[in-house]
PDB file of N, CA, C and O in Angstrom:
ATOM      1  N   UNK Y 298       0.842  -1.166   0.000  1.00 52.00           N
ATOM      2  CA  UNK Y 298       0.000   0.000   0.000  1.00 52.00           C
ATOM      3  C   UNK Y 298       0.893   1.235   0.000  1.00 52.00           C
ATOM      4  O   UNK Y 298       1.817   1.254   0.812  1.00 52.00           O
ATOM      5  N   UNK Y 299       0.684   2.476  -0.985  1.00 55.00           N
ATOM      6  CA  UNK Y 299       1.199   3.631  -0.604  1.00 55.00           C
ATOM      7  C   UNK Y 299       1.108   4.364   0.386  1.00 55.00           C
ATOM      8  O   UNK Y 299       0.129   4.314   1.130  1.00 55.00           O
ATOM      9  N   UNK Y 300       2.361   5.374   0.616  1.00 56.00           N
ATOM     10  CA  UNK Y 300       2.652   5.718   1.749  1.00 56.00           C
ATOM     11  C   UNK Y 300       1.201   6.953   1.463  1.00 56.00           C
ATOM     12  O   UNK Y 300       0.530   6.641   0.480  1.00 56.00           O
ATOM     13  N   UNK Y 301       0.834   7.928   2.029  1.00 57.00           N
ATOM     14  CA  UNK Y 301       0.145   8.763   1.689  1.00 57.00           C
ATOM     15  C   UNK Y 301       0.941  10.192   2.517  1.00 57.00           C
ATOM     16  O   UNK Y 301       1.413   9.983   3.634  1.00 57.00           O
ATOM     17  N   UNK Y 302       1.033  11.372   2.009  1.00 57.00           N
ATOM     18  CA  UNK Y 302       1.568  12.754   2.732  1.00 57.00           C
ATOM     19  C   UNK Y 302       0.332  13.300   3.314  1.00 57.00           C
ATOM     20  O   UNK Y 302      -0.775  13.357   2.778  1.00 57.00           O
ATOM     21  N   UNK Y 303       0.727  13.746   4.646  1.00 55.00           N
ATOM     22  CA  UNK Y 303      -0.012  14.471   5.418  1.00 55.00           C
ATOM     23  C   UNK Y 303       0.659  15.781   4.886  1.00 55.00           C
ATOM     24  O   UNK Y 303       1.615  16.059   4.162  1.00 55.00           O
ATOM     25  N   UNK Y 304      -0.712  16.735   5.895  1.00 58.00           N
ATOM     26  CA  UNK Y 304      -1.107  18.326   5.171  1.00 58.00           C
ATOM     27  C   UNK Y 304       0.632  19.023   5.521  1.00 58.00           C
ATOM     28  O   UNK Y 304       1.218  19.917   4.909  1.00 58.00           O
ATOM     29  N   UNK Y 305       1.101  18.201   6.734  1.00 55.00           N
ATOM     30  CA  UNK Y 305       2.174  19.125   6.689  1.00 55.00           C
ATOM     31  C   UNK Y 305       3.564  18.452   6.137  1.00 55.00           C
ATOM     32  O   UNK Y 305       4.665  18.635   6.656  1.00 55.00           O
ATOM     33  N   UNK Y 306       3.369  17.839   5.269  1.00 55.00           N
ATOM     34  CA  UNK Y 306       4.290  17.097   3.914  1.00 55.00           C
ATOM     35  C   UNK Y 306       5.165  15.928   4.586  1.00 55.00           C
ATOM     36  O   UNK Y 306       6.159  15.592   3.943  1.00 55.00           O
ATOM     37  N   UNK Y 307       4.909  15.241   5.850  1.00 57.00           N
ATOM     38  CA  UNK Y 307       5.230  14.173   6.455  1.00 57.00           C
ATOM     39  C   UNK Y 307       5.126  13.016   5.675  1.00 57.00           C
ATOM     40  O   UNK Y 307       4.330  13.161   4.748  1.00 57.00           O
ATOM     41  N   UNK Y 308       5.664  11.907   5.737  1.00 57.00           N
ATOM     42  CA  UNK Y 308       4.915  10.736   4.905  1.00 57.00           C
ATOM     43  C   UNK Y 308       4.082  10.172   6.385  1.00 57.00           C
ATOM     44  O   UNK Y 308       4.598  10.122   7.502  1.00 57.00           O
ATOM     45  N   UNK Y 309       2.559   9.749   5.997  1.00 55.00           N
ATOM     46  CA  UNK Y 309       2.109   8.622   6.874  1.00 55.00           C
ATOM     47  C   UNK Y 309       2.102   7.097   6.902  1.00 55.00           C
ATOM     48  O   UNK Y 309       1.513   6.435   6.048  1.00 55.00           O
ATOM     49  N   UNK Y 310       2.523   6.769   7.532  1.00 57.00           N
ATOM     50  CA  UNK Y 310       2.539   5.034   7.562  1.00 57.00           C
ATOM     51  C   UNK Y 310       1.517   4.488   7.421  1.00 57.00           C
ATOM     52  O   UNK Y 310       1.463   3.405   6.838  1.00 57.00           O
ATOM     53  N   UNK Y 311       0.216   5.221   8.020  1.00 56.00           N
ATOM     54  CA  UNK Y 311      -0.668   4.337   7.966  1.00 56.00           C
ATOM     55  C   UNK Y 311      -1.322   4.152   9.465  1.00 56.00           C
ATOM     56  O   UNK Y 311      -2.533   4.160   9.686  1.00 56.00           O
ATOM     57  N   UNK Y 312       0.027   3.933  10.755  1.00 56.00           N
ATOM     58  CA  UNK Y 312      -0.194   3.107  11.803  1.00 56.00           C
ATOM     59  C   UNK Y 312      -1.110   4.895  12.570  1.00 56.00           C
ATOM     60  O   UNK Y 312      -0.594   6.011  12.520  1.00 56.00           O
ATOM     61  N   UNK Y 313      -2.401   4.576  13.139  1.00 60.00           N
ATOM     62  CA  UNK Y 313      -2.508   5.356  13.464  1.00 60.00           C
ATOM     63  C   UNK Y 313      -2.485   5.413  15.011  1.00 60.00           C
ATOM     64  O   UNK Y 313      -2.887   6.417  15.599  1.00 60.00           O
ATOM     65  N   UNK Y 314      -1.952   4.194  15.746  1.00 63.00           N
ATOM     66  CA  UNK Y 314      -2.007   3.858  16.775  1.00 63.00           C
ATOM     67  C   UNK Y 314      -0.257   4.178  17.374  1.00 63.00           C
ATOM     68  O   UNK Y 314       0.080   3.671  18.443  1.00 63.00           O
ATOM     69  N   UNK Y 315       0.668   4.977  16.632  1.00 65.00           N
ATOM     70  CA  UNK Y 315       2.239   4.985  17.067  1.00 65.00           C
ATOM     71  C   UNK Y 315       1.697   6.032  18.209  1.00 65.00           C
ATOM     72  O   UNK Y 315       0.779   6.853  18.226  1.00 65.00           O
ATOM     73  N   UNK Y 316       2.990   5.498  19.438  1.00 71.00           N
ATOM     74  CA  UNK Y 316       2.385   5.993  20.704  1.00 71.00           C
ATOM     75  C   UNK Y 316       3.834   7.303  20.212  1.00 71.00           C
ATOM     76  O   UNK Y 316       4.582   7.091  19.258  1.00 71.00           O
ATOM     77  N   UNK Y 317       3.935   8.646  21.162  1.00 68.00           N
ATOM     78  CA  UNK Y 317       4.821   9.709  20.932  1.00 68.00           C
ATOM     79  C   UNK Y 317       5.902   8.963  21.593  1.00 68.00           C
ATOM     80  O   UNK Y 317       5.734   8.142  22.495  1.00 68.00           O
ATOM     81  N   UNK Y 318       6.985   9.300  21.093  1.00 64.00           N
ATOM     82  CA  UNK Y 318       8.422   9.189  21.756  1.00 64.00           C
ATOM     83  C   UNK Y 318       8.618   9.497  22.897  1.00 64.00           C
ATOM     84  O   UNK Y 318       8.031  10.566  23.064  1.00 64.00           O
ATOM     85  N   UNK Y 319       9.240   9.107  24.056  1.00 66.00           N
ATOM     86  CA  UNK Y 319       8.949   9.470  25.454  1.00 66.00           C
ATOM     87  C   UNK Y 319      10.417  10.567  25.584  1.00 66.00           C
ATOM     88  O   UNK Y 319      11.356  10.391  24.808  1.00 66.00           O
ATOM     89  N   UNK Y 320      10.436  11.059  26.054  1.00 59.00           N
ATOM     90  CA  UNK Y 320      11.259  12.157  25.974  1.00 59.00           C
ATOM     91  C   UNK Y 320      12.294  11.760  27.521  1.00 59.00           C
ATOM     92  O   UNK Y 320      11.869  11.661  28.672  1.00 59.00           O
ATOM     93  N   UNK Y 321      14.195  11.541  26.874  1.00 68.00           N
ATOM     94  CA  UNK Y 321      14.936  11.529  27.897  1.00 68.00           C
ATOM     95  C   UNK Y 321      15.046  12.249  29.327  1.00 68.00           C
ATOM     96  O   UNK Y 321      15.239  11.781  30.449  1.00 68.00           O
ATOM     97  N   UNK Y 322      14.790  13.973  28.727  1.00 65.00           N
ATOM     98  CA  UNK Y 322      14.931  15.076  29.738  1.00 65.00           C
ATOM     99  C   UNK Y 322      13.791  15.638  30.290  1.00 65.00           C
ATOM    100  O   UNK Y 322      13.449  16.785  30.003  1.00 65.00           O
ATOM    101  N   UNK Y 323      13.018  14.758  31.245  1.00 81.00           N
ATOM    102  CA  UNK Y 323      11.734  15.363  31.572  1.00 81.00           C
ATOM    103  C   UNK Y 323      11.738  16.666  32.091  1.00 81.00           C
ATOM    104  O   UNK Y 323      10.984  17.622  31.910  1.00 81.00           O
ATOM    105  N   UNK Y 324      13.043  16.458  32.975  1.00 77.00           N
ATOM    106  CA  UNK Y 324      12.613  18.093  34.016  1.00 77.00           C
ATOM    107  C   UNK Y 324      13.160  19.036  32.849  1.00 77.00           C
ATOM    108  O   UNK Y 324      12.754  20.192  32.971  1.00 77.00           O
ATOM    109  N   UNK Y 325      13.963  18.819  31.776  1.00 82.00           N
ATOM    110  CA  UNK Y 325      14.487  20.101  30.574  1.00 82.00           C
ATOM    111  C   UNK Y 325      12.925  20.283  29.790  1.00 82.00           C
ATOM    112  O   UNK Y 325      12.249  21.290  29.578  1.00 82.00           O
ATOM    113  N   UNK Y 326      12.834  19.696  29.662  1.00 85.00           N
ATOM    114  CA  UNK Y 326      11.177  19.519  28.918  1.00 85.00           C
ATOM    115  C   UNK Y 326      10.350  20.612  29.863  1.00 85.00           C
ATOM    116  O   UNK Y 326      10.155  21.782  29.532  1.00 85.00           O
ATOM    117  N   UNK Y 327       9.915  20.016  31.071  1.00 83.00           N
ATOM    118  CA  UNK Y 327       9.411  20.855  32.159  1.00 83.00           C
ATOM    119  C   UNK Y 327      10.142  22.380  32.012  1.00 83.00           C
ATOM    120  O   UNK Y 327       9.271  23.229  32.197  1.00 83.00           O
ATOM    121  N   UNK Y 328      11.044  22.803  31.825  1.00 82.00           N
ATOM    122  CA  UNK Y 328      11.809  24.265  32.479  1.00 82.00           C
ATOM    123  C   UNK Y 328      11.539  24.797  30.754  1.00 82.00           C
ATOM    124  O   UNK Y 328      11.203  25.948  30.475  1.00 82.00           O
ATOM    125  N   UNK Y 329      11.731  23.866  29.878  1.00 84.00           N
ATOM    126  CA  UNK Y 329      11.130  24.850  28.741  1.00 84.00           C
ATOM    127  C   UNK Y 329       9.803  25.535  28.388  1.00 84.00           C
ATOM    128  O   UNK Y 329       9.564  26.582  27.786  1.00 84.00           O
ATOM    129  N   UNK Y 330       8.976  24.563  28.986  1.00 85.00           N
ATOM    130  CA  UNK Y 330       7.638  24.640  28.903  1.00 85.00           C
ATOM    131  C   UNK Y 330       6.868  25.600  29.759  1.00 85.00           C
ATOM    132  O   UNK Y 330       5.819  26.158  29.437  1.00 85.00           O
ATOM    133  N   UNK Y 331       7.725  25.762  31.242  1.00 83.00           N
ATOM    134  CA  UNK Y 331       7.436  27.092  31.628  1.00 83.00           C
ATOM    135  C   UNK Y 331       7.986  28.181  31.142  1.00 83.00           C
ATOM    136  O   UNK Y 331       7.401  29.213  31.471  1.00 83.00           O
ATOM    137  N   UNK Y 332       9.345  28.367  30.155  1.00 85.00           N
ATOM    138  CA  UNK Y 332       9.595  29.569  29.410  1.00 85.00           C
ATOM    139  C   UNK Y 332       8.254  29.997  28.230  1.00 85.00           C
ATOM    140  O   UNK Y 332       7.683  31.048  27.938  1.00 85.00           O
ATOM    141  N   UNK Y 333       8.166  28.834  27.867  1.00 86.00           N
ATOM    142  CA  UNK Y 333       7.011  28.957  26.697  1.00 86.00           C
ATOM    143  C   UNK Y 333       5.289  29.690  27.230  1.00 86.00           C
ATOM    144  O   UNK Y 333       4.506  30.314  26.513  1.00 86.00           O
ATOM    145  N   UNK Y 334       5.147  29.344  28.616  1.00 83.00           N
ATOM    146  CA  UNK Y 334       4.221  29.169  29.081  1.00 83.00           C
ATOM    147  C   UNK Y 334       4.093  30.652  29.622  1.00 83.00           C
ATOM    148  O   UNK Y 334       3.022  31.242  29.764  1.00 83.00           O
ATOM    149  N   UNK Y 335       5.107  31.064  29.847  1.00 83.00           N
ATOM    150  CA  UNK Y 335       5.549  32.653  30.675  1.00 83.00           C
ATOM    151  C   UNK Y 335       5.281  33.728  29.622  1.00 83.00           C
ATOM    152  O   UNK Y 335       4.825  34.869  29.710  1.00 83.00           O
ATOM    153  N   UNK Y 336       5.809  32.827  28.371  1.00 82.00           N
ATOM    154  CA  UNK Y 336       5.406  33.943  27.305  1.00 82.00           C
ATOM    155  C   UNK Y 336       4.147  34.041  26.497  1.00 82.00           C
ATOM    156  O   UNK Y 336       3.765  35.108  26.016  1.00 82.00           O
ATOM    157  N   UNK Y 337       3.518  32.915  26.360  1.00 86.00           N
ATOM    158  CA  UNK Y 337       2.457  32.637  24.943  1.00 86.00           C
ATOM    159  C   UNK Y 337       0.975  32.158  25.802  1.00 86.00           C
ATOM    160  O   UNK Y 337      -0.073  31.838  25.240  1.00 86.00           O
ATOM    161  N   UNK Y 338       1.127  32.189  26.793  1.00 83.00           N
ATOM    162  CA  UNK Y 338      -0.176  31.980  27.546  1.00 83.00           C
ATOM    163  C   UNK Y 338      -1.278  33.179  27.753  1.00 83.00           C
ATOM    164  O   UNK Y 338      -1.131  34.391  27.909  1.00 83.00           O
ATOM    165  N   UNK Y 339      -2.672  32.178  27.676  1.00 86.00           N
ATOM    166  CA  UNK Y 339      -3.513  33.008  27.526  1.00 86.00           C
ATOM    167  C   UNK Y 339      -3.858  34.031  28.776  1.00 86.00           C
ATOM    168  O   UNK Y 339      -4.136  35.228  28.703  1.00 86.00           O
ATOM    169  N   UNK Y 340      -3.764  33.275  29.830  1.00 87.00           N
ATOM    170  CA  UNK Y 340      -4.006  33.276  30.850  1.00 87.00           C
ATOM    171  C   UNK Y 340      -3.198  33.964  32.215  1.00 87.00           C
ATOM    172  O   UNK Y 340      -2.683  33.431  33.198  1.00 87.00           O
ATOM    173  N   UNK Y 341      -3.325  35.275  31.835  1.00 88.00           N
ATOM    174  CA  UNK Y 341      -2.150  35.949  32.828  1.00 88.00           C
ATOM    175  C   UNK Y 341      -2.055  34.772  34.527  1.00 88.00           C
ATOM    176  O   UNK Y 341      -0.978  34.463  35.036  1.00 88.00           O
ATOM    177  N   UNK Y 342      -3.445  34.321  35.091  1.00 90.00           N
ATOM    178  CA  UNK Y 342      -2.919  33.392  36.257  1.00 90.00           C
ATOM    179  C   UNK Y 342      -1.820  32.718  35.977  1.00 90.00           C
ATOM    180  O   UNK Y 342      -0.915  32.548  36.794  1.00 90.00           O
ATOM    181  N   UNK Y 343      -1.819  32.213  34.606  1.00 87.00           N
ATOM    182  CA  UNK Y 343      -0.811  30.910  34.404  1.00 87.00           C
ATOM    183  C   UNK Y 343       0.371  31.532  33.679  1.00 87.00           C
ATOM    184  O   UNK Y 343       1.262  30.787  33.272  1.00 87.00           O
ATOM    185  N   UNK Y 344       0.426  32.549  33.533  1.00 87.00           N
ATOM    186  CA  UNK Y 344       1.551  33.411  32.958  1.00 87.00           C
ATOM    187  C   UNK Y 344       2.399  33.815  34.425  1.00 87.00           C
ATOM    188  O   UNK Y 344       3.590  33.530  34.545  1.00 87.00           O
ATOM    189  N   UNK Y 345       1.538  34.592  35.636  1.00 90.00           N
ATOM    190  CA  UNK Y 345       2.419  34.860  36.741  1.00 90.00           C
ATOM    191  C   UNK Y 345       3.055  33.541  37.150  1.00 90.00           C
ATOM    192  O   UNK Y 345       4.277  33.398  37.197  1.00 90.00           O
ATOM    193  N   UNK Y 346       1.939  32.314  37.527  1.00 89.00           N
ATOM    194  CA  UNK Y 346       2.585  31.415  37.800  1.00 89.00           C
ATOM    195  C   UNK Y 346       3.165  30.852  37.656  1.00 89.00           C
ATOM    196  O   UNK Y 346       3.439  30.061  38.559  1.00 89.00           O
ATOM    197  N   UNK Y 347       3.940  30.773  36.221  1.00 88.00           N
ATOM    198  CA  UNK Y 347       5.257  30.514  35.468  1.00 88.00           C
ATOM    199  C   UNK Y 347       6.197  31.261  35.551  1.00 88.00           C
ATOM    200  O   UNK Y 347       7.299  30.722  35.457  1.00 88.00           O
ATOM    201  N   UNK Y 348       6.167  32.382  35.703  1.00 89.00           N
ATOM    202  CA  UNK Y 348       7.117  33.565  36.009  1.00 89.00           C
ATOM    203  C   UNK Y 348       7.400  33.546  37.370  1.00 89.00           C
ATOM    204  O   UNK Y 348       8.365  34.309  37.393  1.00 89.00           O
ATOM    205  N   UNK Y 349       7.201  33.158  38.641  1.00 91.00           N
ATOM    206  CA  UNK Y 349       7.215  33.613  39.845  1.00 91.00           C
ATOM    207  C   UNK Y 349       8.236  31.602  40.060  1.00 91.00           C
ATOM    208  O   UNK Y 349       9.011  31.301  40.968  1.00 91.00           O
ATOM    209  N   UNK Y 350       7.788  30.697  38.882  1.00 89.00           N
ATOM    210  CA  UNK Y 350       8.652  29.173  39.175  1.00 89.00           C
ATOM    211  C   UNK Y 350       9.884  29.786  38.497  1.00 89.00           C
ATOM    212  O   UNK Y 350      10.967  29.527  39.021  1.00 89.00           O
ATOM    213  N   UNK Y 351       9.870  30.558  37.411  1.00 90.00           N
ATOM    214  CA  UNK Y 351      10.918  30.557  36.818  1.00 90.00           C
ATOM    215  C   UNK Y 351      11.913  31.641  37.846  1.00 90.00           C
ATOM    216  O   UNK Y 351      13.074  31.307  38.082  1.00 90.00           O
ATOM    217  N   UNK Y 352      11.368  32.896  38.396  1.00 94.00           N
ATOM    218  CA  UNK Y 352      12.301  33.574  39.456  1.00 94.00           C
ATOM    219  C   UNK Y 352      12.344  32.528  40.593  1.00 94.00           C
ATOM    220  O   UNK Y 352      12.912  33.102  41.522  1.00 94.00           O
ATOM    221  N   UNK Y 353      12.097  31.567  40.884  1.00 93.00           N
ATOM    222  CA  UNK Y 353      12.471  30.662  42.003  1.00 93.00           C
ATOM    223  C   UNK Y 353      13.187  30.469  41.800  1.00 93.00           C
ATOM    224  O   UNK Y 353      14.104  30.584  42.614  1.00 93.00           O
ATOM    225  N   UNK Y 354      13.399  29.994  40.500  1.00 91.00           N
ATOM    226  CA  UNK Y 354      14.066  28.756  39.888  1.00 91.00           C
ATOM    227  C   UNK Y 354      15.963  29.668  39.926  1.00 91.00           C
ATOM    228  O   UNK Y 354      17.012  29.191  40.360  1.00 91.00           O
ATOM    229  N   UNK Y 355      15.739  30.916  39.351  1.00 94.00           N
ATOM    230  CA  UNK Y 355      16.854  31.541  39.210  1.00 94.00           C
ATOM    231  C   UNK Y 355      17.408  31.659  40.682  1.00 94.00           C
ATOM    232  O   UNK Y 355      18.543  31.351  41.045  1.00 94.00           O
ATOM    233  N   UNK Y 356      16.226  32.244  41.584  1.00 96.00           N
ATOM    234  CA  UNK Y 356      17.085  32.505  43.015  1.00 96.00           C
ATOM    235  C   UNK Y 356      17.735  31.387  43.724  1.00 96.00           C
ATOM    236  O   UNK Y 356      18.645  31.544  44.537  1.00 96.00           O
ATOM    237  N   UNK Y 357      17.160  30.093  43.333  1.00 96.00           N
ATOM    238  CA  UNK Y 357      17.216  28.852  44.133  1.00 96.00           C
ATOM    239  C   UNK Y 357      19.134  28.867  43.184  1.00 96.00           C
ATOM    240  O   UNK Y 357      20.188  28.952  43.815  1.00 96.00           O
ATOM    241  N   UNK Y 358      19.081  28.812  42.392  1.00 95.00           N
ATOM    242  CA  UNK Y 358      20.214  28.884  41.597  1.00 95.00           C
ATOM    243  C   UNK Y 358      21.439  29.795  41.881  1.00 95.00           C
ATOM    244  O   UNK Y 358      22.658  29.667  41.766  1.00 95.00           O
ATOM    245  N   UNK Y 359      20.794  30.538  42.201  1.00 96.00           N
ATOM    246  CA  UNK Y 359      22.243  31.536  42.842  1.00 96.00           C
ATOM    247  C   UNK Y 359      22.230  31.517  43.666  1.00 96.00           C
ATOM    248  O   UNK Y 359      23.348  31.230  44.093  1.00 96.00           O
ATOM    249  N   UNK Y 360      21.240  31.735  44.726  1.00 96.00           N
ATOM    250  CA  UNK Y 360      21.756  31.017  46.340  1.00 96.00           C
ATOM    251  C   UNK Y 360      22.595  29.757  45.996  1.00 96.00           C
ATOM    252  O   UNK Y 360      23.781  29.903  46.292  1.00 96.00           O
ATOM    253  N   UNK Y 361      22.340  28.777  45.546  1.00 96.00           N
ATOM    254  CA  UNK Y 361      23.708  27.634  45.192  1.00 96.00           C
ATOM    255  C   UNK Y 361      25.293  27.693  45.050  1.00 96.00           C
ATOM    256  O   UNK Y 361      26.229  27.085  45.570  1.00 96.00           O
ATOM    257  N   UNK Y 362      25.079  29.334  43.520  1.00 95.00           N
ATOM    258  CA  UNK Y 362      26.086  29.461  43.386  1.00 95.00           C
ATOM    259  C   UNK Y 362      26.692  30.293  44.407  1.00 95.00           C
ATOM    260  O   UNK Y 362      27.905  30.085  44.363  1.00 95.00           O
ATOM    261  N   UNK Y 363      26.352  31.310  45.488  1.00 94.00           N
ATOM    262  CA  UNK Y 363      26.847  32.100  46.320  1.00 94.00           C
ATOM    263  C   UNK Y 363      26.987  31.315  47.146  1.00 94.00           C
ATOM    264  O   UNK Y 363      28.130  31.291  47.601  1.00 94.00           O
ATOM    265  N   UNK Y 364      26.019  30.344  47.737  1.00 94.00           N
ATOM    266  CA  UNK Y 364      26.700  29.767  49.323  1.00 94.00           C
ATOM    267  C   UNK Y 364      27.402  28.873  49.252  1.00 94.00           C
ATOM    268  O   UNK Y 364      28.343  28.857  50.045  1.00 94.00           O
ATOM    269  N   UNK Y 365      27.290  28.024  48.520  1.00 93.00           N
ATOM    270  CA  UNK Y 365      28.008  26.683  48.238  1.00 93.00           C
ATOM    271  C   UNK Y 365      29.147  27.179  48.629  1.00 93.00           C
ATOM    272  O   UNK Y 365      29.502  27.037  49.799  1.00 93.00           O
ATOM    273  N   UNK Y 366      30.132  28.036  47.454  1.00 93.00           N
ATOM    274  CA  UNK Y 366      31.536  28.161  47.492  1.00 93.00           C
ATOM    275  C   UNK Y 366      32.106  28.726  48.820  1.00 93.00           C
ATOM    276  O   UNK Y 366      33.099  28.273  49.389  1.00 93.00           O
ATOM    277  N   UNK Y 367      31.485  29.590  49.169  1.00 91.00           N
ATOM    278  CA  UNK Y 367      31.334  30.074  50.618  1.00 91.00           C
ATOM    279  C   UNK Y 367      31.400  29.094  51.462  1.00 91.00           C
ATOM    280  O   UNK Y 367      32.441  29.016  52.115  1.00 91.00           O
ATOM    281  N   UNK Y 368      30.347  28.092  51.689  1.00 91.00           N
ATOM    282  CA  UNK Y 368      30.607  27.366  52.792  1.00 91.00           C
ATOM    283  C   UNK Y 368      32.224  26.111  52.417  1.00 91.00           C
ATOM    284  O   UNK Y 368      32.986  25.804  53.334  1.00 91.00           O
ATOM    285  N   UNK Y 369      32.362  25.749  51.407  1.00 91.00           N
ATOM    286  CA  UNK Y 369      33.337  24.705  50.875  1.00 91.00           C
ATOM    287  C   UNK Y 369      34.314  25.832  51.137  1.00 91.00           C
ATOM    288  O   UNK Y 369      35.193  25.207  50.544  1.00 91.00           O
ATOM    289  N   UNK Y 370      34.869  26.819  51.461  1.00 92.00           N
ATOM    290  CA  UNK Y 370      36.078  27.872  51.304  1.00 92.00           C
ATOM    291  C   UNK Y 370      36.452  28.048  52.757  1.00 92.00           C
ATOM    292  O   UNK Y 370      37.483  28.528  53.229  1.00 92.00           O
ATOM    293  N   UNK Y 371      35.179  27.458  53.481  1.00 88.00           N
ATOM    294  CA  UNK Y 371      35.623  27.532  54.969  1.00 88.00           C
ATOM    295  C   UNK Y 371      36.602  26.275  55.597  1.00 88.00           C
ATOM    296  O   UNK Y 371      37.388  26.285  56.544  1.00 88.00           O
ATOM    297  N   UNK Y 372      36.214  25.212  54.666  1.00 82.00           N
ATOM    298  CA  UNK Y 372      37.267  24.088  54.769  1.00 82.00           C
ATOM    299  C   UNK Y 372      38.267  23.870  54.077  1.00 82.00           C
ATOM    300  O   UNK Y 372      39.244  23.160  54.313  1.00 82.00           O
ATOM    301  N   UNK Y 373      38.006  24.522  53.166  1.00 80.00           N
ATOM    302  CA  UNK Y 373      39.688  24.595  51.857  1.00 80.00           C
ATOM    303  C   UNK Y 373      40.493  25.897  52.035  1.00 80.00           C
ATOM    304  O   UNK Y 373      41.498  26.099  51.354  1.00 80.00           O
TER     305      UNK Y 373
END
């Protein structure tokens, strides 16, 4: 049987039952999806609330990078 092209010039197999590819980097997946989500959402609730994970996300991150070395500098 021929293959047939979908509208967006893919070839289809046919199988309409292929499950999606499971994706290696869940939490990279996750941290993109709130960039995406911060910007293109309809929904200013779900726009702050992506914006307020993503400034967590940064502060939680530099508190890391500031104390960490700090506390490891007290023993080295």
């Amino acid at each position: 049987m021929p293959k047939a092209i979908s509208t967006d010039g893919a070839l289809d197999g046919g199988d309409n039952d292929a499950k999606p590819v499971p994706t290696r980097f869940r939490p990279l997946h996750g941290f993109l999806k709130l960039i995406v989500e911060t910007d293109s959402s309809r929904s200013v609730l779900s726009r702050f609330r992506a914006g307020t994970i993503l400034l967590a996300l940064l502060a939680a991150f530099g508190g890391v990078g500031y104390f960490l070395p700090a506390f490891l500098s007290r023993y080295f």
